[in-house]
Amino acid sequence: MIKFITAGESHGPALVSVVEGLPAGLPLLAEHVDKELARRQQGYGRGRRMQIEQDRVEFLSGVRAGETLGSPIAMLIRNRDWKNWEEIMDPAPRAGDATDGRKRQVTRVRPGHADLTGVLKYDREDARDILERASARETTARVAAGAVAKRLLAEFGVTIGSHLVHLGGIEADRPQEMPSDINAVADQSPLRTLDPKAEAQMIARIDAAKEDGNTLGGICEVVVDGLPVGLGSHVSWDRKLDGRLAGAMLSIPAVKGAEFGLGFETARRVGSEVHDEIELAPNRPRTGNVRRKTNRAGGLEGGMTTGEPLVIRVAMKPISTLMRPLGTVDTKTATPAEASVERSDVTAVPAMGVIAEAMAALVLANAFVEKFGGDSLAEIRRNYDAYIAHIARRLSH
Ligand code: EPS
């Protein structure tokens, strides 16, 4: 099992990511992780914080001479902003301080954020004790873990890309033909979209929202290519890969929905316009020498990969910190108030696509080691090759 845990507050000293269950012998360099961290920091509509941070990983364990050891991989990513928050976020009590060391308290809780429910549930006075962890800064550590998972998948020809398909009411058109390397194209766009015309409109929309003190949501599409048939399982609810992937997507801050292939549209169509016809396809061993004529299912049937591209669309709501604040209550005075205003982003949908890639990589890498086992990369490869050789024989003539 590949498991991971993250720790760290947005303005604390650092973020930590621990990944367990990777095989030994996987080539892994800091630059593999740093590349993904840099991609997450991009995107038109981000606030000033992203100019402060330059996320870089330090391996603390689990890697030696550029290869994994099979032991837990601990990664540290320092917050450069920490130097501005040392007093406020100091783990030690600050004696003699009139505010009990708690400057910049947040009590005018923001609608849509974890603030209010968090202070009630965890019995805190200051919503900063909640928002520091609820902050999307945490996703940096997920992207680090995802970069390691991507490395394993890449050894087997699995590639994961994403692009933005909707922002704040504006749809992007899909290109006639998807680029073979989606990220090579999407990463060139300030919004990570493949539609330059829509991009210009979206940028104007972001500028208008910023002017208005407002925020915007959107939708990204993740595409995974090169998966073998048969990851996941139909036999039990918690082994179905679509459920596991959807859960991972919905765990990303501000994400409100995930759909596979045609998704919600399938409910509106008749069966013959939903299901993908199957045909023989010699020389396609990875999919059992068959192919779907269409891919409306988005690469999953019965909770298992079909070997067709996995297509997940992920919807994110607008960020809940508004510069023109909504009405709320002050939890300190129990009076009506305007919500607190913290520095924030107008939109972070382009970054969400990169985070969704990371979460998909972690779920898929886990499904991979479940299917092919292996304490070492070489062992996984033997099991993978034997399986592919076997399914390739099933429908060959
Ligand atoms: C965030 C608020 C902003 C974002 C932050 C998420 O940070 P700050 O409060 O320091 O200005 O920039 O995102 C990141 C720091 C990041 O790395 O993505 C929030 O409240 O969720």
GROMACS .gro file of C-alpha atoms and ligand atoms in nm:
model
  418
    1MET     CA    1   0.000   0.000   0.000
    2ILE     CA    2   0.122   0.347  -0.083
    3LYS     CA    3   0.020   0.582   0.197
    4PHE     CA    4   0.104   0.943   0.251
    5ILE     CA    5   0.055   1.205   0.515
    6THR     CA    6   0.122   1.577   0.510
    7ALA     CA    7   0.186   1.820   0.795
    8GLY     CA    8   0.243   2.192   0.815
    9GLU     CA    9   0.065   2.523   0.860
   10SER     CA   10   0.049   2.781   0.582
   11HIS     CA   11   0.269   3.031   0.771
   12GLY     CA   12   0.458   2.781   0.985
   13PRO     CA   13   0.828   2.698   0.933
   14ALA     CA   14   0.776   2.428   0.671
   15LEU     CA   15   0.554   2.168   0.512
   16VAL     CA   16   0.628   1.799   0.549
   17SER     CA   17   0.522   1.507   0.331
   18VAL     CA   18   0.583   1.143   0.418
   19VAL     CA   19   0.520   0.875   0.154
   20GLU     CA   20   0.534   0.507   0.241
   21GLY     CA   21   0.510   0.198   0.028
   22LEU     CA   22   0.719   0.290  -0.275
   23PRO     CA   23   0.947   0.010  -0.397
   24ALA     CA   24   1.324   0.025  -0.364
   25GLY     CA   25   1.531   0.106  -0.670
   26LEU     CA   26   1.313   0.379  -0.816
   27PRO     CA   27   1.529   0.660  -0.958
   28LEU     CA   28   1.427   0.979  -0.775
   29LEU     CA   29   1.592   1.321  -0.773
   30ALA     CA   30   1.493   1.645  -0.602
   31GLU     CA   31   1.444   1.798  -0.945
   32HIS     CA   32   1.160   1.554  -1.021
   33VAL     CA   33   0.972   1.698  -0.723
   34ASP     CA   34   1.080   2.060  -0.772
   35LYS     CA   35   0.951   2.060  -1.127
   36GLU     CA   36   0.602   1.969  -1.004
   37LEU     CA   37   0.619   2.217  -0.715
   38ALA     CA   38   0.702   2.495  -0.961
   39ARG     CA   39   0.410   2.397  -1.185
   40ARG     CA   40   0.170   2.429  -0.891
   41GLN     CA   41   0.291   2.781  -0.820
   42GLN     CA   42   0.190   2.907  -1.164
   43GLY     CA   43  -0.137   3.055  -1.277
   44TYR     CA   44  -0.281   3.395  -1.351
   45GLY     CA   45  -0.493   3.514  -1.061
   46ARG     CA   46  -0.266   3.405  -0.776
   47GLY     CA   47  -0.189   3.652  -0.496
   48ARG     CA   48   0.142   3.795  -0.373
   49ARG     CA   49   0.226   3.490  -0.166
   50MET     CA   50   0.337   3.299  -0.473
   51GLN     CA   51   0.601   3.564  -0.538
   52ILE     CA   52   0.740   3.506  -0.189
   53GLU     CA   53   0.761   3.127  -0.211
   54GLN     CA   54   0.997   2.928  -0.433
   55ASP     CA   55   0.906   2.577  -0.327
   56ARG     CA   56   1.196   2.333  -0.316
   57VAL     CA   57   1.212   1.986  -0.166
   58GLU     CA   58   1.470   1.850   0.077
   59PHE     CA   59   1.471   1.471   0.113
   60LEU     CA   60   1.507   1.373   0.478
   61SER     CA   61   1.484   0.997   0.431
   62GLY     CA   62   1.407   0.712   0.198
   63VAL     CA   63   1.634   0.818  -0.089
   64ARG     CA   64   2.004   0.746  -0.136
   65ALA     CA   65   2.229   0.816  -0.433
   66GLY     CA   66   1.930   0.906  -0.647
   67GLU     CA   67   1.730   0.590  -0.573
   68THR     CA   68   1.451   0.504  -0.333
   69LEU     CA   69   1.530   0.258  -0.053
   70GLY     CA   70   1.178   0.123   0.002
   71SER     CA   71   1.163   0.303   0.336
   72PRO     CA   72   0.937   0.601   0.411
   73ILE     CA   73   1.030   0.904   0.202
   74ALA     CA   74   1.015   1.217   0.418
   75MET     CA   75   1.023   1.549   0.234
   76LEU     CA   76   1.057   1.899   0.372
   77ILE     CA   77   0.948   2.216   0.193
   78ARG     CA   78   1.032   2.534   0.379
   79ASN     CA   79   0.794   2.831   0.388
   80ARG     CA   80   0.991   3.140   0.296
   81ASP     CA   81   0.706   3.350   0.439
   82TRP     CA   82   0.784   3.201   0.785
   83LYS     CA   83   1.030   3.480   0.857
   84ASN     CA   84   0.735   3.725   0.850
   85TRP     CA   85   0.523   3.508   1.080
   86GLU     CA   86   0.769   3.375   1.337
   87GLU     CA   87   0.612   3.571   1.619
   88ILE     CA   88   0.253   3.495   1.527
   89MET     CA   89   0.309   3.126   1.453
   90ASP     CA   90   0.573   3.054   1.719
   91PRO     CA   91   0.517   2.704   1.862
   92ALA     CA   92   0.637   2.831   2.201
   93PRO     CA   93   0.422   3.062   2.415
   94ARG     CA   94   0.532   3.425   2.409
   95ALA     CA   95   0.529   3.537   2.773
   96GLY     CA   96   0.426   3.890   2.867
   97ASP     CA   97   0.245   3.946   2.541
   98ALA     CA   98  -0.089   4.124   2.600
   99THR     CA   99  -0.253   3.919   2.328
  100ASP     CA  100  -0.111   3.599   2.470
  101GLY     CA  101   0.112   3.569   2.164
  102ARG     CA  102  -0.188   3.565   1.939
  103LYS     CA  103  -0.158   3.859   1.709
  104ARG     CA  104  -0.356   3.875   1.387
  105GLN     CA  105  -0.644   3.684   1.541
  106VAL     CA  106  -0.925   3.595   1.305
  107THR     CA  107  -1.269   3.603   1.465
  108ARG     CA  108  -1.480   3.743   1.179
  109VAL     CA  109  -1.509   3.399   1.026
  110ARG     CA  110  -1.529   3.376   0.646
  111PRO     CA  111  -1.838   3.215   0.489
  112GLY     CA  112  -1.737   2.911   0.286
  113HIS     CA  113  -1.408   2.858   0.471
  114ALA     CA  114  -1.337   2.605   0.747
  115ASP     CA  115  -1.310   2.896   0.997
  116LEU     CA  116  -1.641   2.880   1.185
  117THR     CA  117  -1.703   2.507   1.191
  118GLY     CA  118  -1.338   2.454   1.284
  119VAL     CA  119  -1.340   2.687   1.585
  120LEU     CA  120  -1.659   2.528   1.714
  121LYS     CA  121  -1.545   2.172   1.660
  122TYR     CA  122  -1.188   2.217   1.789
  123ASP     CA  123  -1.289   2.464   2.062
  124ARG     CA  124  -1.051   2.743   1.957
  125GLU     CA  125  -1.077   3.118   2.013
  126ASP     CA  126  -0.878   3.218   1.706
  127ALA     CA  127  -0.983   3.094   1.361
  128ARG     CA  128  -0.615   3.119   1.260
  129ASP     CA  129  -0.573   2.788   1.445
  130ILE     CA  130  -0.803   2.643   1.179
  131LEU     CA  131  -0.730   2.841   0.864
  132GLU     CA  132  -0.355   2.787   0.880
  133ARG     CA  133  -0.411   2.419   0.815
  134ALA     CA  134  -0.724   2.453   0.598
  135SER     CA  135  -0.518   2.677   0.368
  136ALA     CA  136  -0.447   2.540   0.022
  137ARG     CA  137  -0.079   2.584   0.103
  138GLU     CA  138  -0.105   2.224   0.228
  139THR     CA  139  -0.142   2.108  -0.131
  140THR     CA  140   0.228   2.180  -0.185
  141ALA     CA  141   0.304   1.872   0.024
  142ARG     CA  142   0.053   1.666  -0.175
  143VAL     CA  143   0.218   1.768  -0.499
  144ALA     CA  144   0.555   1.654  -0.358
  145ALA     CA  145   0.405   1.313  -0.272
  146GLY     CA  146   0.236   1.300  -0.613
  147ALA     CA  147   0.565   1.372  -0.788
  148VAL     CA  148   0.712   1.057  -0.631
  149ALA     CA  149   0.406   0.854  -0.737
  150LYS     CA  150   0.436   0.996  -1.090
  151ARG     CA  151   0.797   0.878  -1.101
  152LEU     CA  152   0.685   0.518  -1.038
  153LEU     CA  153   0.409   0.537  -1.299
  154ALA     CA  154   0.647   0.690  -1.554
  155GLU     CA  155   0.863   0.375  -1.533
  156PHE     CA  156   0.567   0.192  -1.690
  157GLY     CA  157   0.489   0.451  -1.955
  158VAL     CA  158   0.202   0.611  -1.764
  159THR     CA  159   0.177   0.988  -1.817
  160ILE     CA  160  -0.054   1.230  -1.637
  161GLY     CA  161  -0.150   1.568  -1.776
  162SER     CA  162  -0.417   1.827  -1.709
  163HIS     CA  163  -0.566   2.139  -1.860
  164LEU     CA  164  -0.821   2.397  -1.760
  165VAL     CA  165  -1.155   2.364  -1.940
  166HIS     CA  166  -1.369   2.624  -1.763
  167LEU     CA  167  -1.313   2.940  -1.562
  168GLY     CA  168  -1.573   3.164  -1.402
  169GLY     CA  169  -1.846   3.102  -1.663
  170ILE     CA  170  -1.617   3.081  -1.969
  171GLU     CA  171  -1.574   2.747  -2.148
  172ALA     CA  172  -1.252   2.649  -2.323
  173ASP     CA  173  -1.285   2.447  -2.642
  174ARG     CA  174  -1.093   2.121  -2.658
  175PRO     CA  175  -0.849   2.116  -2.950
  176GLN     CA  176  -0.946   1.893  -3.248
  177GLU     CA  177  -0.668   1.662  -3.149
  178MET     CA  178  -0.529   1.652  -2.797
  179PRO     CA  179  -0.152   1.715  -2.782
  180SER     CA  180   0.045   1.398  -2.705
  181ASP     CA  181   0.211   1.582  -2.415
  182ILE     CA  182  -0.074   1.788  -2.265
  183ASN     CA  183   0.137   1.955  -1.997
  184ALA     CA  184   0.403   2.067  -2.245
  185VAL     CA  185   0.133   2.281  -2.406
  186ALA     CA  186  -0.084   2.364  -2.101
  187ASP     CA  187   0.213   2.477  -1.890
  188GLN     CA  188   0.289   2.745  -2.150
  189SER     CA  189  -0.048   2.906  -2.084
  190PRO     CA  190  -0.089   3.136  -1.782
  191LEU     CA  191  -0.418   2.959  -1.712
  192ARG     CA  192  -0.309   2.612  -1.825
  193THR     CA  193  -0.578   2.605  -2.094
  194LEU     CA  194  -0.542   2.470  -2.449
  195ASP     CA  195  -0.778   2.735  -2.595
  196PRO     CA  196  -0.597   3.068  -2.647
  197LYS     CA  197  -0.918   3.252  -2.740
  198ALA     CA  198  -1.096   3.150  -2.422
  199GLU     CA  199  -0.778   3.226  -2.229
  200ALA     CA  200  -0.792   3.595  -2.324
  201GLN     CA  201  -1.155   3.616  -2.209
  202MET     CA  202  -1.074   3.435  -1.885
  203ILE     CA  203  -0.790   3.674  -1.806
  204ALA     CA  204  -1.025   3.969  -1.854
  205ARG     CA  205  -1.277   3.793  -1.630
  206ILE     CA  206  -1.015   3.748  -1.356
  207ASP     CA  207  -0.913   4.114  -1.380
  208ALA     CA  208  -1.279   4.218  -1.346
  209ALA     CA  209  -1.333   3.986  -1.048
  210LYS     CA  210  -1.023   4.126  -0.879
  211GLU     CA  211  -1.147   4.481  -0.935
  212ASP     CA  212  -1.476   4.375  -0.782
  213GLY     CA  213  -1.313   4.212  -0.477
  214ASN     CA  214  -1.452   3.879  -0.591
  215THR     CA  215  -1.320   3.529  -0.667
  216LEU     CA  216  -1.372   3.267  -0.941
  217GLY     CA  217  -1.398   2.889  -0.969
  218GLY     CA  218  -1.353   2.658  -1.263
  219ILE     CA  219  -1.298   2.308  -1.396
  220CYS     CA  220  -0.979   2.118  -1.489
  221GLU     CA  221  -0.954   1.794  -1.683
  222VAL     CA  222  -0.696   1.533  -1.589
  223VAL     CA  223  -0.593   1.281  -1.855
  224VAL     CA  224  -0.390   0.971  -1.772
  225ASP     CA  225  -0.241   0.776  -2.062
  226GLY     CA  226  -0.067   0.441  -2.074
  227LEU     CA  227  -0.249   0.260  -1.792
  228PRO     CA  228  -0.278  -0.117  -1.820
  229VAL     CA  229  -0.622  -0.278  -1.816
  230GLY     CA  230  -0.733  -0.402  -1.475
  231LEU     CA  231  -0.619  -0.159  -1.203
  232GLY     CA  232  -0.882  -0.141  -0.927
  233SER     CA  233  -1.153  -0.404  -0.885
  234HIS     CA  234  -1.525  -0.463  -0.926
  235VAL     CA  235  -1.552  -0.696  -0.625
  236SER     CA  236  -1.590  -0.457  -0.332
  237TRP     CA  237  -1.704  -0.097  -0.292
  238ASP     CA  238  -1.378   0.025  -0.150
  239ARG     CA  239  -1.166  -0.133  -0.423
  240LYS     CA  240  -1.346   0.042  -0.710
  241LEU     CA  241  -1.102   0.280  -0.867
  242ASP     CA  242  -1.356   0.545  -0.969
  243GLY     CA  243  -1.469   0.578  -0.607
  244ARG     CA  244  -1.110   0.602  -0.485
  245LEU     CA  245  -1.017   0.860  -0.747
  246ALA     CA  246  -1.331   1.067  -0.686
  247GLY     CA  247  -1.264   1.065  -0.311
  248ALA     CA  248  -0.909   1.184  -0.371
  249MET     CA  249  -1.030   1.464  -0.598
  250LEU     CA  250  -1.300   1.575  -0.353
  251SER     CA  251  -1.037   1.595  -0.079
  252ILE     CA  252  -0.866   1.885  -0.260
  253PRO     CA  253  -0.956   2.215  -0.092
  254ALA     CA  254  -1.253   2.392  -0.259
  255VAL     CA  255  -1.325   2.102  -0.495
  256LYS     CA  256  -1.698   2.036  -0.522
  257GLY     CA  257  -1.728   1.773  -0.792
  258ALA     CA  258  -1.552   1.514  -1.005
  259GLU     CA  259  -1.677   1.325  -1.309
  260PHE     CA  260  -1.532   1.056  -1.535
  261GLY     CA  261  -1.566   1.062  -1.912
  262LEU     CA  262  -1.913   1.187  -2.001
  263GLY     CA  263  -1.989   1.209  -1.628
  264PHE     CA  264  -2.325   1.369  -1.543
  265GLU     CA  265  -2.411   1.385  -1.913
  266THR     CA  266  -2.454   1.004  -1.917
  267ALA     CA  267  -2.772   1.047  -1.711
  268ARG     CA  268  -2.934   1.241  -1.993
  269ARG     CA  269  -2.857   1.000  -2.279
  270VAL     CA  270  -2.985   0.659  -2.389
  271GLY     CA  271  -2.760   0.359  -2.336
  272SER     CA  272  -2.649   0.330  -2.698
  273GLU     CA  273  -2.514   0.685  -2.678
  274VAL     CA  274  -2.327   0.620  -2.356
  275HIS     CA  275  -2.150   0.283  -2.378
  276ASP     CA  276  -1.834   0.236  -2.578
  277GLU     CA  277  -1.834  -0.040  -2.841
  278ILE     CA  278  -1.546  -0.284  -2.823
  279GLU     CA  279  -1.335  -0.400  -3.117
  280LEU     CA  280  -1.028  -0.615  -3.165
  281ALA     CA  281  -0.704  -0.421  -3.178
  282PRO     CA  282  -0.399  -0.638  -3.240
  283ASN     CA  283  -0.068  -0.505  -3.107
  284ARG     CA  284  -0.227  -0.337  -2.810
  285PRO     CA  285  -0.112  -0.578  -2.537
  286ARG     CA  286  -0.158  -0.327  -2.254
  287THR     CA  287  -0.536  -0.329  -2.313
  288GLY     CA  288  -0.564  -0.700  -2.389
  289ASN     CA  289  -0.555  -0.643  -2.768
  290VAL     CA  290  -0.896  -0.475  -2.773
  291ARG     CA  291  -1.002  -0.113  -2.797
  292ARG     CA  292  -1.311   0.097  -2.722
  293LYS     CA  293  -1.432   0.277  -3.036
  294THR     CA  294  -1.516   0.576  -2.816
  295ASN     CA  295  -1.407   0.664  -2.463
  296ARG     CA  296  -1.721   0.805  -2.308
  297ALA     CA  297  -1.656   0.598  -1.995
  298GLY     CA  298  -1.334   0.791  -1.944
  299GLY     CA  299  -1.116   0.481  -1.907
  300LEU     CA  300  -1.303   0.299  -1.630
  301GLU     CA  301  -1.558   0.016  -1.636
  302GLY     CA  302  -1.668  -0.178  -1.328
  303GLY     CA  303  -1.432   0.021  -1.110
  304MET     CA  304  -1.132  -0.097  -1.317
  305THR     CA  305  -0.912   0.067  -1.578
  306THR     CA  306  -0.993  -0.036  -1.935
  307GLY     CA  307  -0.656   0.078  -2.067
  308GLU     CA  308  -0.819   0.367  -2.255
  309PRO     CA  309  -0.715   0.715  -2.136
  310LEU     CA  310  -0.849   0.795  -1.791
  311VAL     CA  311  -1.038   1.127  -1.810
  312ILE     CA  312  -1.145   1.304  -1.489
  313ARG     CA  313  -1.296   1.651  -1.471
  314VAL     CA  314  -1.269   1.830  -1.140
  315ALA     CA  315  -1.477   2.134  -1.039
  316MET     CA  316  -1.353   2.396  -0.791
  317LYS     CA  317  -1.565   2.660  -0.623
  318PRO     CA  318  -1.447   3.023  -0.598
  319ILE     CA  319  -1.201   3.085  -0.312
  320SER     CA  320  -1.385   3.186   0.004
  321THR     CA  321  -1.168   3.482   0.106
  322LEU     CA  322  -1.336   3.781  -0.061
  323MET     CA  323  -1.173   4.123  -0.066
  324ARG     CA  324  -1.525   4.263  -0.063
  325PRO     CA  325  -1.636   4.054   0.232
  326LEU     CA  326  -1.967   3.880   0.292
  327GLY     CA  327  -2.172   3.913   0.609
  328THR     CA  328  -2.085   3.692   0.904
  329VAL     CA  329  -2.063   3.698   1.283
  330ASP     CA  330  -1.770   3.790   1.506
  331THR     CA  331  -1.710   3.486   1.726
  332LYS     CA  332  -1.536   3.700   1.990
  333THR     CA  333  -1.813   3.957   2.037
  334ALA     CA  334  -2.110   3.754   1.911
  335THR     CA  335  -2.217   4.045   1.690
  336PRO     CA  336  -2.288   4.073   1.317
  337ALA     CA  337  -1.976   4.164   1.118
  338GLU     CA  338  -1.812   4.167   0.780
  339ALA     CA  339  -1.589   3.865   0.718
  340SER     CA  340  -1.219   3.906   0.777
  341VAL     CA  341  -1.002   3.984   0.476
  342GLU     CA  342  -0.675   3.795   0.440
  343ARG     CA  343  -0.439   3.822   0.147
  344SER     CA  344  -0.556   3.559  -0.102
  345ASP     CA  345  -0.587   3.458  -0.466
  346VAL     CA  346  -0.864   3.562  -0.710
  347THR     CA  347  -0.853   3.211  -0.848
  348ALA     CA  348  -0.634   2.903  -0.808
  349VAL     CA  349  -0.800   2.677  -1.066
  350PRO     CA  350  -0.482   2.638  -1.279
  351ALA     CA  351  -0.294   2.516  -0.969
  352MET     CA  352  -0.582   2.284  -0.878
  353GLY     CA  353  -0.522   2.094  -1.205
  354VAL     CA  354  -0.164   2.023  -1.097
  355ILE     CA  355  -0.286   1.911  -0.753
  356ALA     CA  356  -0.548   1.686  -0.915
  357GLU     CA  357  -0.269   1.526  -1.122
  358ALA     CA  358  -0.080   1.458  -0.798
  359MET     CA  359  -0.380   1.303  -0.624
  360ALA     CA  360  -0.456   1.089  -0.932
  361ALA     CA  361  -0.091   0.975  -0.938
  362LEU     CA  362  -0.105   0.871  -0.571
  363VAL     CA  363  -0.426   0.669  -0.614
  364LEU     CA  364  -0.302   0.507  -0.934
  365ALA     CA  365   0.044   0.427  -0.798
  366ASN     CA  366  -0.127   0.261  -0.503
  367ALA     CA  367  -0.351   0.058  -0.737
  368PHE     CA  368  -0.035  -0.030  -0.930
  369VAL     CA  369   0.152  -0.178  -0.633
  370GLU     CA  370  -0.169  -0.351  -0.523
  371LYS     CA  371  -0.186  -0.527  -0.859
  372PHE     CA  372   0.184  -0.588  -0.918
  373GLY     CA  373   0.318  -0.592  -0.562
  374GLY     CA  374   0.687  -0.566  -0.531
  375ASP     CA  375   0.946  -0.453  -0.282
  376SER     CA  376   1.175  -0.349  -0.565
  377LEU     CA  377   1.113  -0.179  -0.896
  378ALA     CA  378   1.259  -0.484  -1.075
  379GLU     CA  379   1.009  -0.713  -0.901
  380ILE     CA  380   0.716  -0.491  -1.003
  381ARG     CA  381   0.847  -0.493  -1.358
  382ARG     CA  382   0.863  -0.874  -1.369
  383ASN     CA  383   0.506  -0.900  -1.244
  384TYR     CA  384   0.386  -0.628  -1.481
  385ASP     CA  385   0.554  -0.786  -1.784
  386ALA     CA  386   0.414  -1.133  -1.701
  387TYR     CA  387   0.061  -0.994  -1.665
  388ILE     CA  388   0.076  -0.798  -1.991
  389ALA     CA  389   0.219  -1.101  -2.174
  390HIS     CA  390  -0.067  -1.313  -2.039
  391ILE     CA  391  -0.356  -1.080  -2.128
  392ALA     CA  392  -0.203  -1.017  -2.470
  393ARG     CA  393  -0.238  -1.388  -2.549
  394ARG     CA  394  -0.608  -1.403  -2.455
  395LEU     CA  395  -0.757  -1.247  -2.770
  396SER     CA  396  -0.481  -1.302  -3.022
  397HIS     CA  397  -0.524  -1.526  -3.323
  398EPS     C1  398  -0.439   3.070   0.089
  398EPS     C2  399  -0.408   3.204   0.094
  398EPS     C3  400  -0.290   3.258   0.026
  398EPS     C4  401  -0.255   3.168  -0.090
  398EPS     C5  402  -0.234   3.031  -0.030
  398EPS     C6  403  -0.365   2.974   0.009
  398EPS     O1  404  -0.176   3.257   0.109
  398EPS     P1  405  -0.142   3.379   0.204
  398EPS     O2  406  -0.251   3.379   0.305
  398EPS     O3  407  -0.008   3.351   0.263
  398EPS     O4  408  -0.142   3.500   0.115
  398EPS     O5  409  -0.147   3.213  -0.164
  398EPS     O6  410  -0.175   2.946  -0.121
  398EPS     C7  411  -0.047   2.914  -0.098
  398EPS     C8  412   0.029   2.970  -0.005
  398EPS     C9  413   0.001   2.810  -0.184
  398EPS     O7  414   0.117   2.769  -0.172
  398EPS     O8  415  -0.078   2.766  -0.271
  398EPS    C10  416  -0.552   3.017   0.167
  398EPS     O9  417  -0.602   3.085   0.255
  398EPS    O10  418  -0.595   2.904   0.141
   0.00000   0.00000   0.00000
